[in-house]
Short mmCIF file of C-alpha atoms and ligand atoms in Angstrom, two decimals:
data_model
loop_
_atom_site.label_atom_id
_atom_site.label_comp_id
_atom_site.label_asym_id
_atom_site.label_seq_id
_atom_site.Cartn_x
_atom_site.Cartn_y
_atom_site.Cartn_z
CA MET A 23 -17.42 8.23 -17.64
CA ALA A 24 -19.66 7.78 -13.92
CA GLN A 25 -16.86 8.42 -11.36
CA PRO A 26 -17.19 5.20 -9.32
CA LEU A 27 -18.35 4.66 -6.27
CA ILE A 28 -15.84 5.64 -3.52
CA ASP A 29 -15.94 3.85 0.00
CA LEU A 30 -14.51 6.60 2.29
CA ARG A 31 -15.02 5.94 5.91
CA LEU A 32 -14.64 8.75 8.31
CA CYS A 33 -12.81 7.60 11.32
CA ALA A 34 -12.20 10.24 14.22
CA ASP A 35 -8.57 9.53 14.67
CA GLY A 36 -5.17 7.90 13.96
CA ALA A 37 -6.47 5.09 16.54
CA GLU A 38 -9.82 4.84 15.28
CA LEU A 39 -7.96 4.78 11.86
CA ALA A 40 -5.82 1.96 12.71
CA ARG A 41 -8.63 -0.40 14.17
CA THR A 42 -11.30 0.18 11.37
CA ALA A 43 -7.28 -1.12 9.51
CA ALA A 44 -7.33 -3.98 11.43
CA GLU A 45 -10.75 -5.24 11.45
CA GLU A 46 -10.88 -4.80 7.71
CA PHE A 47 -7.40 -6.94 7.37
CA SER A 48 -8.39 -9.32 9.43
CA ARG A 49 -12.33 -9.99 7.78
CA ARG A 50 -10.24 -9.93 4.09
CA ALA A 51 -7.50 -12.97 5.79
CA GLY A 52 -10.47 -14.93 6.73
CA LEU A 53 -12.18 -15.08 3.45
CA ALA A 54 -9.42 -15.38 1.38
CA ILE A 55 -8.12 -18.11 3.23
CA GLY A 56 -11.96 -19.18 3.68
CA ALA A 57 -11.32 -19.24 -0.50
CA ARG A 58 -8.34 -20.39 -1.14
CA GLU A 59 -5.87 -21.08 1.87
CA ARG A 60 -3.72 -18.17 1.49
CA PHE A 61 -3.89 -14.45 1.78
CA ALA A 62 -1.44 -12.89 -0.48
CA VAL A 63 -1.13 -8.73 1.19
CA ALA A 64 1.70 -5.71 -0.57
CA LEU A 65 1.90 -3.74 2.55
CA SER A 66 2.53 0.24 2.43
CA GLY A 67 5.40 1.74 4.07
CA GLY A 68 5.89 5.10 5.87
CA SER A 69 4.76 6.31 8.89
CA THR A 70 1.41 5.21 9.10
CA PRO A 71 1.00 2.02 9.04
CA ARG A 72 2.73 0.90 12.37
CA ARG A 73 -0.10 1.14 14.51
CA LEU A 74 -2.05 -0.62 12.71
CA PHE A 75 0.84 -3.20 11.79
CA ALA A 76 0.86 -3.03 16.20
CA LEU A 77 -2.34 -3.86 16.42
CA LEU A 78 -2.18 -6.61 14.41
CA ALA A 79 0.49 -8.24 16.18
CA ALA A 80 -0.43 -7.43 19.62
CA ARG A 81 -1.90 -10.44 22.13
CA ASP A 82 -4.10 -8.45 24.45
CA GLU A 83 -5.73 -7.70 20.67
CA PRO A 84 -8.30 -10.05 18.87
CA PHE A 85 -6.42 -9.53 15.32
CA ARG A 86 -3.32 -11.80 15.70
CA ASP A 87 -5.33 -14.69 16.93
CA ARG A 88 -7.86 -14.19 14.75
CA ILE A 89 -5.50 -14.47 11.39
CA ASP A 90 -3.88 -18.26 10.38
CA TRP A 91 -0.33 -16.13 10.04
CA ARG A 92 0.75 -19.50 8.49
CA ALA A 93 -1.22 -18.83 5.03
CA VAL A 94 -0.69 -15.40 4.83
CA HIS A 95 2.01 -13.96 2.46
CA LEU A 96 3.24 -10.91 2.87
CA PHE A 97 4.87 -8.30 0.14
CA TRP A 98 5.54 -4.76 -0.51
CA GLY A 99 4.30 -1.98 -2.22
CA ASP A 100 7.48 0.00 -2.21
CA GLU A 101 10.50 -0.49 -0.62
CA ARG A 102 13.59 2.14 -0.01
CA HIS A 103 16.78 1.95 -1.87
CA VAL A 104 18.58 0.53 1.40
CA PRO A 105 19.74 -2.55 3.37
CA PRO A 106 16.87 -3.66 5.05
CA ASP A 107 18.14 -2.85 8.94
CA HIS A 108 18.18 0.41 7.61
CA PRO A 109 16.50 3.12 9.89
CA GLU A 110 14.65 4.09 6.22
CA SER A 111 13.46 0.87 4.94
CA ASN A 112 9.75 -0.38 5.23
CA PHE A 113 10.94 -4.06 5.52
CA ARG A 114 12.53 -2.47 8.74
CA MET A 115 9.18 -1.17 10.52
CA THR A 116 7.47 -3.81 9.49
CA ARG A 117 9.31 -6.14 10.92
CA GLU A 118 9.98 -4.33 14.10
CA THR A 119 6.32 -3.52 14.60
CA LEU A 120 5.00 -6.63 13.92
CA LEU A 121 7.04 -9.70 11.84
CA ASP A 122 9.12 -10.36 14.93
CA ALA A 123 5.52 -10.94 17.05
CA VAL A 124 3.22 -13.48 14.42
CA PRO A 125 4.41 -16.74 13.67
CA ILE A 126 4.16 -15.93 9.85
CA PRO A 127 6.80 -18.13 7.85
CA ALA A 128 9.90 -17.14 6.68
CA ALA A 129 8.91 -17.94 3.89
CA ASN A 130 5.59 -16.26 3.48
CA ILE A 131 7.63 -13.01 3.51
CA HIS A 132 8.37 -11.87 0.69
CA ARG A 133 10.85 -8.54 0.29
CA ILE A 134 11.91 -6.41 -1.85
CA ARG A 135 15.89 -6.05 -1.96
CA GLY A 136 16.54 -2.62 -0.93
CA GLU A 137 19.93 -3.69 -0.78
CA GLU A 138 20.83 -4.79 -4.14
CA PRO A 139 23.47 -1.80 -5.58
CA ASP A 140 21.01 -1.80 -8.55
CA ALA A 141 17.70 -0.38 -8.29
CA ALA A 142 16.54 -1.39 -11.56
CA ARG A 143 18.23 -5.54 -10.94
CA ALA A 144 16.28 -5.13 -7.58
CA ALA A 145 12.89 -4.62 -9.43
CA ALA A 146 13.45 -6.81 -11.99
CA LEU A 147 14.19 -9.46 -9.11
CA TYR A 148 11.06 -8.50 -7.67
CA GLU A 149 8.91 -8.86 -10.65
CA ASP A 150 9.96 -12.53 -10.57
CA GLU A 151 9.16 -13.49 -7.15
CA LEU A 152 5.84 -11.42 -7.98
CA ARG A 153 5.42 -13.86 -11.46
CA ALA A 154 6.58 -17.03 -9.54
CA PHE A 155 4.53 -16.36 -7.13
CA PHE A 156 0.87 -15.20 -9.09
CA LEU A 157 1.97 -18.13 -11.69
CA GLY A 158 1.77 -16.01 -14.41
CA ASP A 159 0.80 -13.16 -15.63
CA ASP A 160 -1.84 -11.95 -13.10
CA PRO A 161 -0.74 -10.02 -9.54
CA ARG A 162 -4.48 -10.44 -8.20
CA PHE A 163 -3.59 -9.48 -4.54
CA ASP A 164 -6.22 -10.20 -2.25
CA LEU A 165 -5.48 -6.73 -0.58
CA VAL A 166 -3.03 -4.05 -1.09
CA LEU A 167 -2.85 -1.55 1.90
CA LEU A 168 -1.40 2.08 0.30
CA GLY A 169 -0.55 5.43 1.97
CA LEU A 170 -1.16 9.25 0.25
CA GLY A 171 1.94 11.50 0.14
CA PRO A 172 1.63 15.42 0.77
CA ASP A 173 2.01 14.89 -2.37
CA ALA A 174 -0.64 12.94 -3.73
CA HIS A 175 1.63 10.26 -4.31
CA THR A 176 1.62 6.89 -3.19
CA ALA A 177 3.78 3.40 -3.08
CA SER A 178 6.57 5.23 -4.64
CA LEU A 179 4.70 6.42 -7.81
CA PHE A 180 5.39 9.96 -7.45
CA PRO A 181 4.25 12.93 -9.29
CA GLY A 182 6.01 13.23 -13.17
CA SER A 183 6.97 9.77 -12.93
CA ASP A 184 7.17 7.42 -16.23
CA ALA A 185 6.22 4.82 -13.30
CA VAL A 186 2.96 6.83 -12.97
CA ARG A 187 1.87 5.53 -16.32
CA GLU A 188 3.47 2.25 -16.31
CA ARG A 189 1.11 -0.75 -17.80
CA GLU A 190 3.39 -3.67 -18.63
CA ARG A 191 5.78 -3.93 -15.88
CA TRP A 192 5.06 -5.19 -12.03
CA VAL A 193 8.27 -3.35 -10.63
CA VAL A 194 9.82 -0.88 -11.90
CA ALA A 195 12.88 1.61 -9.50
CA PRO A 196 12.20 5.33 -10.64
CA TRP A 197 14.76 7.55 -9.40
CA VAL A 198 12.66 9.89 -7.47
CA GLU A 199 14.57 14.02 -7.85
CA LYS A 200 12.81 15.80 -4.49
CA LEU A 201 14.49 12.27 -2.20
CA ALA A 202 17.32 12.61 -4.29
CA THR A 203 16.94 8.45 -4.09
CA PHE A 204 16.35 4.97 -6.29
CA ARG A 205 12.76 3.73 -5.19
CA ILE A 206 11.17 0.28 -6.18
CA THR A 207 8.12 -0.10 -6.95
CA LEU A 208 4.37 -2.09 -7.76
CA THR A 209 3.79 0.16 -10.89
CA PRO A 210 -0.40 0.59 -11.51
CA ALA A 211 0.12 -2.66 -13.57
CA ALA A 212 0.43 -4.47 -10.88
CA LEU A 213 -1.75 -2.14 -7.75
CA ASN A 214 -4.72 -2.26 -10.34
CA ARG A 215 -5.32 -6.00 -10.27
CA ALA A 216 -6.00 -6.61 -6.68
CA ALA A 217 -9.14 -7.49 -5.03
CA ALA A 218 -9.36 -5.16 -2.56
CA VAL A 219 -7.16 -1.11 -1.88
CA ILE A 220 -7.03 0.07 1.72
CA PHE A 221 -6.11 3.86 1.30
CA LEU A 222 -4.94 4.87 5.25
CA VAL A 223 -4.72 8.52 5.03
CA GLN A 224 -4.18 10.34 8.77
CA GLY A 225 -3.08 13.93 9.41
CA GLU A 226 -3.61 17.39 8.51
CA GLU A 227 -0.28 17.10 6.38
CA LYS A 228 -2.48 14.82 4.02
CA ALA A 229 -5.73 17.13 3.50
CA ALA A 230 -4.62 18.88 0.13
CA ALA A 231 -3.25 16.28 -1.72
CA LEU A 232 -6.57 13.70 -0.52
CA HIS A 233 -9.19 17.39 -1.68
CA ALA A 234 -6.82 16.81 -4.75
CA VAL A 235 -7.33 13.10 -5.43
CA PHE A 236 -10.87 13.74 -5.61
CA GLU A 237 -11.58 16.98 -6.53
CA GLY A 238 -8.86 17.34 -8.68
CA GLY A 239 -7.65 20.55 -9.40
CA ARG A 240 -10.00 23.92 -10.24
CA ASP A 241 -11.24 22.34 -12.50
CA GLY A 242 -11.72 18.82 -10.75
CA GLU A 243 -9.64 17.59 -13.89
CA ARG A 244 -8.45 14.30 -13.30
CA ASP A 245 -4.71 14.58 -13.99
CA PRO A 246 -2.92 10.90 -12.42
CA ASP A 247 0.86 12.45 -13.15
CA ARG A 248 -0.47 15.60 -10.77
CA TRP A 249 -1.91 13.47 -8.28
CA PRO A 250 -0.27 10.12 -8.53
CA ALA A 251 -3.29 8.74 -6.29
CA GLN A 252 -5.95 8.54 -9.00
CA VAL A 253 -4.12 5.82 -11.12
CA ILE A 254 -5.75 3.62 -8.50
CA ARG A 255 -8.47 2.38 -9.74
CA PRO A 256 -8.21 -1.84 -9.49
CA GLU A 257 -10.77 -3.33 -12.61
CA ASN A 258 -12.01 -5.64 -10.70
CA GLY A 259 -11.77 -4.56 -7.42
CA GLU A 260 -12.93 -1.93 -4.79
CA VAL A 261 -11.11 0.46 -3.24
CA VAL A 262 -11.43 1.35 0.81
CA TRP A 263 -10.37 4.97 2.14
CA LEU A 264 -9.46 5.25 5.16
CA VAL A 265 -8.92 8.48 6.92
CA ASP A 266 -9.42 10.12 9.52
CA ARG A 267 -10.64 13.69 10.10
CA ALA A 268 -7.92 15.65 10.15
CA ALA A 269 -6.66 14.01 6.78
CA ALA A 270 -10.81 15.00 5.66
CA SER A 271 -10.87 18.03 6.60
CA GLY A 272 -9.93 19.50 3.12
CA LEU A 273 -13.16 17.55 1.93
CA GLU A 274 -15.69 18.30 4.79
CA LYS A 275 -14.94 22.28 4.67
CA ARG A 276 -15.52 21.68 0.72
CA SER A 277 -18.62 19.38 1.63
CA GLY A 278 -20.05 22.09 4.18
CA SER A 279 -19.58 24.99 1.97
C1 6PG B 18 6.51 5.33 1.29
C2 6PG B 18 5.36 4.34 1.56
C3 6PG B 18 4.87 5.75 1.00
C4 6PG B 18 3.82 6.29 1.97
C5 6PG B 18 3.91 8.15 2.22
C6 6PG B 18 2.62 8.07 3.55
O1 6PG B 18 7.40 4.20 1.15
O2 6PG B 18 6.78 5.95 1.79
O3 6PG B 18 4.98 3.24 1.10
O4 6PG B 18 4.04 5.78 -0.06
O5 6PG B 18 2.64 5.33 2.03
O6 6PG B 18 4.24 8.38 1.51
O7 6PG B 18 3.75 8.16 4.40
P1 6PG B 18 3.39 8.18 6.04
O8 6PG B 18 2.51 7.31 6.85
O9 6PG B 18 4.41 8.50 6.08
O10 6PG B 18 2.64 9.87 5.59
#
């Protein structure tokens, strides 16, 4: 089967990556709101999105006022199994960098309840919320933001996890052995319904993972169990990779070889 075209945009550094992402985010928000009067976006967690969120929130930048926040619905691609005020919480990171600074209605913030003692129940509750929002059986986010771990995980789809192969449920709560914790994560069943996915990948520590995701192992094989980000292939949507030079170094070496 022909390899899908990869839309990879090389950014000089983290600052350019964040700005490019902010341009994409605000452009796509305008298109979605113009067409359907709403923009449903699933945010990534971790540290990479912080600069993007700060740009979107900044009063001295054009993005904040370009976006009709009343029509934006924010979801998360994954969450840690912690309360929303915990330092590890993806929601807390987003609240601090974005939510406290933009006029988004509280009802439009669809938080994963990481504080729920039973992570599986948190996942089930979130799936209920998604089904209620999407009115049925098609969780078609206008945009999904994803990161990439050094082990090529994305969202909380980690190597060797059953969650990587989940095709029915939209949200699951895998035990992540290497982190000794549960996570709550959207699955490929939900993520691959998106109209657009943008990966944000920054830093030298991601170079090997990015190379593996694009090139596979020595024989170029695809193996999402080893490199979970490979499972992200929207059936009817686009994938854009925003990558800084440091993260792309493995690719550049190969392309230059
Ligand atoms: C999380 C994320 C995770 C993240 C990658 C990259 O909850 O941590 O959703 O998938 O995107 O681990 O994280 P950094 O941006 O911190 O490198």
